[in-house]
Coordinates of C-alpha atoms and ligand atoms in Angstrom, one line a residue:
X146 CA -59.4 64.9 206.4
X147 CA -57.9 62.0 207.9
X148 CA -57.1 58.3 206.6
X149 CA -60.4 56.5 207.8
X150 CA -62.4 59.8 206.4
X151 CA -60.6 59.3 203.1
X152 CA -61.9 55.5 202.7
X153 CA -65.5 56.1 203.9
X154 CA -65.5 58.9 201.4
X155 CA -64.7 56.1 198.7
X156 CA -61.7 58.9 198.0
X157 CA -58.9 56.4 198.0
X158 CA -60.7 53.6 196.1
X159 CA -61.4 56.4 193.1
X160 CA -57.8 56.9 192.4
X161 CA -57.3 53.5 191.2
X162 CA -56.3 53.2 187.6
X163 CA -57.6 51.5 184.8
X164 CA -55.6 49.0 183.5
X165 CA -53.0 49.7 180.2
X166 CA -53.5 48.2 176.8
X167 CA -51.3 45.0 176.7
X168 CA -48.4 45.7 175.4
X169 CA -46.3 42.2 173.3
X170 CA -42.5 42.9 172.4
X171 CA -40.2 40.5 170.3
X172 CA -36.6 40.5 170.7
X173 CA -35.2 38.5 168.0
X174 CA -31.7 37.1 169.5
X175 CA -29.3 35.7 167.6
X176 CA -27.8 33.5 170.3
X177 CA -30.4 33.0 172.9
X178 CA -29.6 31.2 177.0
X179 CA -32.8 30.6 178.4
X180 CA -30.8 28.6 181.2
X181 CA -26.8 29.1 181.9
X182 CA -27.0 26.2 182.8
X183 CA -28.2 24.5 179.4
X184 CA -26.8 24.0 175.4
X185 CA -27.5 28.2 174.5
X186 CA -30.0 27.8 171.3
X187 CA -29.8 29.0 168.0
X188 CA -31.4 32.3 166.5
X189 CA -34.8 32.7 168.3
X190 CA -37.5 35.2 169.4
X191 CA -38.4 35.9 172.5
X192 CA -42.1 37.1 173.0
X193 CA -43.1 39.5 175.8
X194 CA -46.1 40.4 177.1
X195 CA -47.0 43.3 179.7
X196 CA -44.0 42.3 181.6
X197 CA -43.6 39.0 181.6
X198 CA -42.4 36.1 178.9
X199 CA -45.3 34.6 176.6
X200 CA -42.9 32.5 174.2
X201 CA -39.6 31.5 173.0
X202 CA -40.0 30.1 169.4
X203 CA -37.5 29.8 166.6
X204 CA -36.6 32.9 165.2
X205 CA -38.6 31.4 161.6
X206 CA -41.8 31.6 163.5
X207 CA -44.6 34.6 162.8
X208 CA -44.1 37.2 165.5
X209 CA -47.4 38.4 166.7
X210 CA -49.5 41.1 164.9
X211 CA -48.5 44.5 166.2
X212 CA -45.4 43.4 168.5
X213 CA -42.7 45.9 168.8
X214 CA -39.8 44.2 167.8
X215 CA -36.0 44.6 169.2
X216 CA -33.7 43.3 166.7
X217 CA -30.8 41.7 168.8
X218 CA -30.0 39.1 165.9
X219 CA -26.6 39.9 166.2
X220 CA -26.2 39.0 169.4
X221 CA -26.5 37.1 172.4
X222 CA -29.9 37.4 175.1
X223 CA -29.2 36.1 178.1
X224 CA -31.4 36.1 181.3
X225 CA -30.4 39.7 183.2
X226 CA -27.4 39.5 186.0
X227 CA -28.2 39.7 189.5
X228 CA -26.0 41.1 192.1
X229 CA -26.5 40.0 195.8
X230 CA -24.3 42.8 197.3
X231 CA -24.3 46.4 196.3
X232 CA -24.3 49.7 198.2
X233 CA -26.3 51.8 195.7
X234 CA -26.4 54.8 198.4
X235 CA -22.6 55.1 198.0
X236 CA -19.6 55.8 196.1
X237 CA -16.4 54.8 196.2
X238 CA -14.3 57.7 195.4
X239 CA -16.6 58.6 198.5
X240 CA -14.0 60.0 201.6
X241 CA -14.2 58.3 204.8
X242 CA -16.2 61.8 206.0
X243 CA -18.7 62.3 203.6
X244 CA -21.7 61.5 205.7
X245 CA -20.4 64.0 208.3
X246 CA -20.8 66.8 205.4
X247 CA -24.1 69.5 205.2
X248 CA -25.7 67.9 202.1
X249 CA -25.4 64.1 202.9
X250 CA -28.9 63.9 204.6
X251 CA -30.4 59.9 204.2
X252 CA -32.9 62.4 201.7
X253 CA -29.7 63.0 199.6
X254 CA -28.5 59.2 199.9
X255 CA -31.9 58.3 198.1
X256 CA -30.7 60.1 194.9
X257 CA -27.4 58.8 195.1
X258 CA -29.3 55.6 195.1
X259 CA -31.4 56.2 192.3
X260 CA -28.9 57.4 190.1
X261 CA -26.1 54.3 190.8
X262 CA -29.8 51.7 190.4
X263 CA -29.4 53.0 187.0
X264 CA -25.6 53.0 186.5
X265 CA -26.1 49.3 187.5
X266 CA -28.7 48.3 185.1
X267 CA -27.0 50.0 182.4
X268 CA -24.6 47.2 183.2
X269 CA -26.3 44.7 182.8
X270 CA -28.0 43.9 186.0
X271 CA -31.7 43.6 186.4
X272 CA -31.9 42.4 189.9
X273 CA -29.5 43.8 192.8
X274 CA -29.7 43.5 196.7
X275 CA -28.7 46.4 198.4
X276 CA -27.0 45.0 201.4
X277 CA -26.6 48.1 204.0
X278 CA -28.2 51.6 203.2
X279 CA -30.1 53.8 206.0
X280 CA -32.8 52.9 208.1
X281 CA -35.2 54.7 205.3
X282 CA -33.2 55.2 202.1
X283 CA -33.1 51.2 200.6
X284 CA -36.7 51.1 200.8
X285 CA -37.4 54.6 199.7
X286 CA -35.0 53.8 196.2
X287 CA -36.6 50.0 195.7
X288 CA -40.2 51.5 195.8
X289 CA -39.4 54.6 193.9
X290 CA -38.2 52.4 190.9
X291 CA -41.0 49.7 191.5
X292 CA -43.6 52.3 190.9
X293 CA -42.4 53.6 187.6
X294 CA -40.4 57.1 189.2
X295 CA -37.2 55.8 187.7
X296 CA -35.4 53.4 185.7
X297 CA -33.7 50.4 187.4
X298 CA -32.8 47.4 188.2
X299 CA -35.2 45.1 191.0
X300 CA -34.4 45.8 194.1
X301 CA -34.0 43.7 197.5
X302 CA -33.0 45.7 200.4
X303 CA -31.8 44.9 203.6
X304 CA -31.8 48.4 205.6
X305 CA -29.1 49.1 208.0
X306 CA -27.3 46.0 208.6
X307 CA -28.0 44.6 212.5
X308 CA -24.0 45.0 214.3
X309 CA -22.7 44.4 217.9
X310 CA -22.1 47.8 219.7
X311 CA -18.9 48.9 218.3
X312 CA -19.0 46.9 215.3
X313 CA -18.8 47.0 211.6
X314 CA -22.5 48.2 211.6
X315 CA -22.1 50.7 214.3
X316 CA -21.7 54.1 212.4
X317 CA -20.4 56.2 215.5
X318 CA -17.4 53.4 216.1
X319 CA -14.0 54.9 215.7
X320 CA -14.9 58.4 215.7
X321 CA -14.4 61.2 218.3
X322 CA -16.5 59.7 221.7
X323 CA -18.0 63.2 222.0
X324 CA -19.1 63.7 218.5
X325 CA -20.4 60.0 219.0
X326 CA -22.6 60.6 221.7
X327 CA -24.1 63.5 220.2
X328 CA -25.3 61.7 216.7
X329 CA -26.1 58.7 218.6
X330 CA -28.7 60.8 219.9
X331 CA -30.2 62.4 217.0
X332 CA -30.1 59.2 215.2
X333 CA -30.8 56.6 217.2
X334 CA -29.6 53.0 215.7
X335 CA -32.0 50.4 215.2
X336 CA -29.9 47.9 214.1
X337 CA -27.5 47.7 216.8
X338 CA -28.1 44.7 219.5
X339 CA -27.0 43.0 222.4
X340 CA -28.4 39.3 223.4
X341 CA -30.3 36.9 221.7
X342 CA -33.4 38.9 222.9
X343 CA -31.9 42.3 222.1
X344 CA -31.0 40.6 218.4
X345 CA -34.7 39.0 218.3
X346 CA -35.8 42.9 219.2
X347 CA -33.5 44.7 216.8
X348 CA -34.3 42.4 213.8
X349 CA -37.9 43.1 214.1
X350 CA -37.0 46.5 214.3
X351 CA -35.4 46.4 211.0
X352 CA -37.5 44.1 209.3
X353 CA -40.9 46.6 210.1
X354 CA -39.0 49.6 208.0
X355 CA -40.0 47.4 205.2
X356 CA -36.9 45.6 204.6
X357 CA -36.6 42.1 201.9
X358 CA -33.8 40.8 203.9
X359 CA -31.6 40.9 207.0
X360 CA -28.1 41.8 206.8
X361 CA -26.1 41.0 210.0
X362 CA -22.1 41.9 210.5
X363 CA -20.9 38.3 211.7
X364 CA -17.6 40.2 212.3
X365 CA -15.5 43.4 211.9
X366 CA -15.5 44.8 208.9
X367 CA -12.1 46.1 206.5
X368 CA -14.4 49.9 206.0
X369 CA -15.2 50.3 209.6
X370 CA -13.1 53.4 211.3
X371 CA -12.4 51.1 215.0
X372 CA -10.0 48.9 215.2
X373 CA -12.5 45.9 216.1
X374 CA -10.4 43.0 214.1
X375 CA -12.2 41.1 211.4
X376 CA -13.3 38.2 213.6
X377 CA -16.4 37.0 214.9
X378 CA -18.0 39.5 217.1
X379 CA -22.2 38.4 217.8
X380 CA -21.7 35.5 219.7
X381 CA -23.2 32.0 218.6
X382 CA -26.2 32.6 220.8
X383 CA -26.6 36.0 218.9
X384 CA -26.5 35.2 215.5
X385 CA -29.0 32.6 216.2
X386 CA -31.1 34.6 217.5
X387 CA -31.7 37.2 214.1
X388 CA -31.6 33.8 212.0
X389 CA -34.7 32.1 213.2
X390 CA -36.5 35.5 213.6
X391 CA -36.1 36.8 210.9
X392 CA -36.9 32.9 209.0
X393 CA -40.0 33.2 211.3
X394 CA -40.7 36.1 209.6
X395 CA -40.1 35.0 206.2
X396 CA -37.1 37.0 205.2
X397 CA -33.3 35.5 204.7
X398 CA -30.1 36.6 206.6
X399 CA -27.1 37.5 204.7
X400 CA -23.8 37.5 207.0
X401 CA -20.8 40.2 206.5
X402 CA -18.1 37.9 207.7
X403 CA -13.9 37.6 207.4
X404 CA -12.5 35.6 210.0
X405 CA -12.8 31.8 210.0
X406 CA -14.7 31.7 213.0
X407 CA -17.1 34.0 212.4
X408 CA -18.1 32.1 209.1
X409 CA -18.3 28.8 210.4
X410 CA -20.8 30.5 213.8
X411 CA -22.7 32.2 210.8
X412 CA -23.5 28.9 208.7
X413 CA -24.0 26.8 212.2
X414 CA -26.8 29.7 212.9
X415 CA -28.7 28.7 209.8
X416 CA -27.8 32.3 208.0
X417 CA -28.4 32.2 204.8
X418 CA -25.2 34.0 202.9
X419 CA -21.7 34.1 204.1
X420 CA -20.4 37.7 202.2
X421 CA -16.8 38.6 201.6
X422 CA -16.0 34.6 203.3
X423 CA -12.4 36.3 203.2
X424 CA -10.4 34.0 205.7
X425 CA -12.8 30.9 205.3
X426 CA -10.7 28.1 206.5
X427 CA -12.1 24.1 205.9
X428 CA -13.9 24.0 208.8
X429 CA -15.9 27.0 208.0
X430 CA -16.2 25.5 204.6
X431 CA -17.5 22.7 205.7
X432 CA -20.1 24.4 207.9
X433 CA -21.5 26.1 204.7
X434 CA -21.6 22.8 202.7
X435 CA -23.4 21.2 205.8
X436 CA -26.1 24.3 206.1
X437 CA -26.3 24.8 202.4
X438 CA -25.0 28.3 202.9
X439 CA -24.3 30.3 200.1
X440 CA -21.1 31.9 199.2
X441 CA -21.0 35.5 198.5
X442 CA -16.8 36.4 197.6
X443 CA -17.4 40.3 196.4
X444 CA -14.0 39.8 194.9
X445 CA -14.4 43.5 193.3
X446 CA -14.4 44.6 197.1
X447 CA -10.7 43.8 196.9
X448 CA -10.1 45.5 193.3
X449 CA -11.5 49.1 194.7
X450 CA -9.3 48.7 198.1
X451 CA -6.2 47.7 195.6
X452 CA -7.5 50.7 193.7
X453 CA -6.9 52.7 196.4
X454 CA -4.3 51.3 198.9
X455 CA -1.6 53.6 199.7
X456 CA -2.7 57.0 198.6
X457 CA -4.4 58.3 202.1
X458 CA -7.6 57.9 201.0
X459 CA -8.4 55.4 203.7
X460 CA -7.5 56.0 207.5
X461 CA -4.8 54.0 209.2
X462 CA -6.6 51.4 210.8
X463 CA -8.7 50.7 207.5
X464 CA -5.1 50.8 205.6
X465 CA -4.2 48.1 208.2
X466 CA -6.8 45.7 207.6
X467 CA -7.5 46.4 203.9
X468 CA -3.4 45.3 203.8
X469 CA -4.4 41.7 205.4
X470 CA -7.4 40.9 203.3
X471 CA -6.4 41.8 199.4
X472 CA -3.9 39.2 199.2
X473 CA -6.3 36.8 199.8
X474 CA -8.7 37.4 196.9
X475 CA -10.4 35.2 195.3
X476 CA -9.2 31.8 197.6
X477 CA -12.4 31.2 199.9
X478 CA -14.5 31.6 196.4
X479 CA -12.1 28.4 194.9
X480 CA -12.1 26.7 198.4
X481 CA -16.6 26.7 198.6
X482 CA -16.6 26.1 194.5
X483 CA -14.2 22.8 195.1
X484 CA -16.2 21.7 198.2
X485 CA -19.6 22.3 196.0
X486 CA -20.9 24.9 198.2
X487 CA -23.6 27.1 196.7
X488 CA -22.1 30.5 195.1
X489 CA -24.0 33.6 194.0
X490 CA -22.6 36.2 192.5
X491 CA -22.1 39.7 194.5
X492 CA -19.6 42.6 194.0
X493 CA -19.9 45.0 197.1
X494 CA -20.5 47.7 194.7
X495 CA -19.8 51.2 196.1
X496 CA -16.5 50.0 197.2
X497 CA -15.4 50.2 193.5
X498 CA -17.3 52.3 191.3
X499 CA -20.7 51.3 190.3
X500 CA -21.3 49.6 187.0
X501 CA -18.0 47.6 186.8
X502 CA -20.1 44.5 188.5
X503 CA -19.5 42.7 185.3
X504 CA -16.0 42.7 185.7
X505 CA -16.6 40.0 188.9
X506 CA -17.6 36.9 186.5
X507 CA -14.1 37.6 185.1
X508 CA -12.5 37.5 188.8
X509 CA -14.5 34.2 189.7
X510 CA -12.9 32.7 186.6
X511 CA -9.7 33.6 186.7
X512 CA -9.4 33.5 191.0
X513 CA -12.0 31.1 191.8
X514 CA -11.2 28.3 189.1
X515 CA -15.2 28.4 187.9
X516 CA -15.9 27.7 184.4
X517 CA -17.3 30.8 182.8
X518 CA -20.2 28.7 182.4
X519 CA -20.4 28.1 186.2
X520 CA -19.8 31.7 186.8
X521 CA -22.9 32.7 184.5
X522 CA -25.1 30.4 186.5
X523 CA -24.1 31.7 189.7
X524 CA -25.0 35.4 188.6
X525 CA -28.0 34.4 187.2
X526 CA -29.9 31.3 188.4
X527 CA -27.9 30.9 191.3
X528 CA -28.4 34.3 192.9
X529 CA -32.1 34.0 192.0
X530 CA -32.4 31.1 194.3
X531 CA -30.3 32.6 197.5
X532 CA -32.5 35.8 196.9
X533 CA -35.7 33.3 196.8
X534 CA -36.8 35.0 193.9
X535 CA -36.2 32.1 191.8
X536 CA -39.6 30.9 190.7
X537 CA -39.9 34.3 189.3
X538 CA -36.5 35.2 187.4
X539 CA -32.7 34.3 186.9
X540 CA -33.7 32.3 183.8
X541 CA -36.1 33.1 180.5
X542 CA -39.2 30.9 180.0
X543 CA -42.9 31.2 179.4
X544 CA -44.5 33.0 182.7
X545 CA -41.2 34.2 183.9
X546 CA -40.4 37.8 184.3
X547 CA -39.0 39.7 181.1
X548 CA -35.4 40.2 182.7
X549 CA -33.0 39.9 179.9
X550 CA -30.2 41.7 178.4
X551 CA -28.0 41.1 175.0
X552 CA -24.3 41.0 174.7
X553 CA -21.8 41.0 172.2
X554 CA -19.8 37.9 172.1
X555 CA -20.5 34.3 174.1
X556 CA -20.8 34.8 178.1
X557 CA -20.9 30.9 178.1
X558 CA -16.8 31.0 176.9
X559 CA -15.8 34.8 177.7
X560 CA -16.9 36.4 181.0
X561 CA -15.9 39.3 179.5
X562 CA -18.7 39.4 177.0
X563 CA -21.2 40.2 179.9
X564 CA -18.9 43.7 179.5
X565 CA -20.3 44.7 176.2
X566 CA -24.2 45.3 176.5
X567 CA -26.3 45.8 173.7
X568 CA -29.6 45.9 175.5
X569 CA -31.5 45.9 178.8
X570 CA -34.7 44.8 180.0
X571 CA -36.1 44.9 183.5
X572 CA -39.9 43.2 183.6
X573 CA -40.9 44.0 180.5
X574 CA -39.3 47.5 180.3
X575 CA -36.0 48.9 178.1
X576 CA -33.6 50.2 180.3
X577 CA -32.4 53.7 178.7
X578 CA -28.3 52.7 177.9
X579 CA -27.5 56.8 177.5
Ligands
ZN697 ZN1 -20.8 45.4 201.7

């Protein structure tokens, strides 16, 4: 029977569900942000309703007849973390090889997804874009936990990130030319380009797999196995190119860029997110500040290369440029916080292990010079609005999406509390901690 059969057979239309029983939970918190950026409030209830928030009253106010209720009065509820730059389809401890291995199909990559989506949430983090996966595996994970399969965290995904030939994005670059040739043709890559119209072609490309966002490699990459440098490599003409088709289309670009150059081309395009921002210089900042381009300073990246510096695990040219880029951690983040440039929070999880993404409010304190109050906005409210999902989540209020966790301790004077969570809840559902 085919598709069009199926509908005129009223087949399709039949498997539609009836809708659930509504279903009202109320977490009684006994420190409750609604807003990092606001005074935290006293003890308080917050009332859930088939996914989203109904009410925040004082915790002396009736709870609704039948309500399941999470006792949290111990601690503090806070509006879930977001991270805006994870790799759930990978692992750190991962060798340069792996994907070369019998049992590392994309199919595989989708499990290795699914299980470090709920590593992540675990942690703490109820939204996540997944900022480079395989052309089908991204999507295959975000709708597989957006229809109830598994338990994780929301998910934007941006697909395989759009590269130059022989760039950051280009999986065959740096490997045998021979061996190359050969995968090139039984995998095709969508996402590499050449030319604004090339760009223009390849970003649709990506954007038709089913992809929430663009990711672009502004320049070479520290992971890549070439030797291609870590400085601009699309050219001006390029980048703007995948910006305005992809804002035609309704999605955002997040930029993977280190050199100076590269940054300041990426914010003059009108791209959305600068990620990594390594060697961000004052022009480059002041590019950013201009566009209103957010800063993305993954300064975990640089804790799993420290991790892991030295020991052969990476190949020489990686060892080379991974050398260059960890003593600079944590400077571009001060430099855009200073010049009041927009900052979300993002790890590049998967170059560390998955689930320490906590540990980066810490990092943006202590490197970056934020308040832990400022740090808490950005990975809350502040990557809700580069991920345009604002409107919707990254703080707790009536209509709102239930999104919350609870911590031990006060996030809004430790970073570290965000370490010790008590309880998770992704629109309106209990993440399993164990
Ligand atoms: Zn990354």
């Amino acid at each position: 029977m085919t598709f069009k059969t199926l509908l005129a057979a009223g087949l399709l239309a039949a498997t539609a569900l009836a809708p659930a029983a509504a279903e009202t939970i109320a977490i009684r918190a006994g420190r409750l942000i609604t807003d990092a950026a606001l005074p935290a409030r006293g003890p308080s209830t917050v009332i859930v309703t088939d996914g989203r928030i109904t009410a925040i009253n004082d915790a002396s106010a009736p709870i609704p007849a039948g309500a399941i209720v999470i006792d949290q009065s111990t601690k503090t509820v806070l509006p879930g973390l977001m991270d805006a730059h994870v790799h759930l389809g990978g692992d750190a401890d991962d060798a340069w090889y792996v994907n070369f291995t019998p049992k590392r199909t994309e199919a595989y990559s989708v499990a290795v997804g699914l299980h470090n989506a709920l590593i992540t949430a675990r942690a703490g983090f109820t939204t996540v874009r997944e900022l480079g996966a395989g052309v089908h595996a991204g999507v295959a994970v975000r709708d597989a936990i957006n229809d109830g399969l598994a338990p994780g965290p929301r998910i934007l995904t941006a697909g395989p990130a759009l590269s130059i030939i022989g760039g950051h994005g280009d999986n065959t670059y740096g490997i045998n030319p021979e061996v190359a040739d050969a995968l090139d043709r039984a995998w095709p890559q969508i996402n590499l380009c050449t030319g604004a119209d090339g760009c223009a072609a390849a970003t649709r490309a990506v954007i038709k797999t089913g992809v929430d966002v663009v990711k672009i490699t502004a320049t070479g990459g520290v992971l890549s196995l070439g030797n291609a440098g870590l400085e601009q490599h699309f050219s001006d003409a390029e980048m703007r190119s995948i910006a305005e088709t992809a804002h035609r289309l309704g999605l955002k670009v997040a930029a993977h860029a280190h050199g100076a150059r590269g940054i300041e081309a990426a914010a003059n395009a009108g791209i959305d997110s600068i990620e990594h921002g390594t060697y961000a210089d004052d022009a480059s900042i002041k590019a950013m500040k201009a566009h209103g381009t957010t800063m993305v300073a993954t300064l975990m990246a640089i804790e799993g290369l420290k991790e892991r510096l030295g020991k052969g695990f990476y190949t020489a040219a990686v060892e080379t440029k991974a050398n260059q880029v960890v003593a600079l951690q944590g400077k571009q983040l001060a430099a855009a916080y200073k010049a009041g440039v927009p900052i979300a929070l993002g790890t590049d999880a998967g170059v560390f292990t998955h689930g320490r993404n906590g540990e980066e409010l810490g990092l943006m304190v202590k490197l970056g010079g934020m308040t832990p109050r400022d740090a808490l906005v950005a990975a809350t409210s502040g990557t809700a609005k580069l991920l345009g999902i604002d409107k919707d989540t990254g703080t707790l209020a009536p209509g709102k999406s239930a999104d919350l966790i609870a911590v031990d301790g006060d996030p809004l004077q430790d970073p570290a509390a965000v370490l010790k969570i008590a309880y998770v809840m992704v629109r309106g559902k209990a993440i399993p901690l164990k």
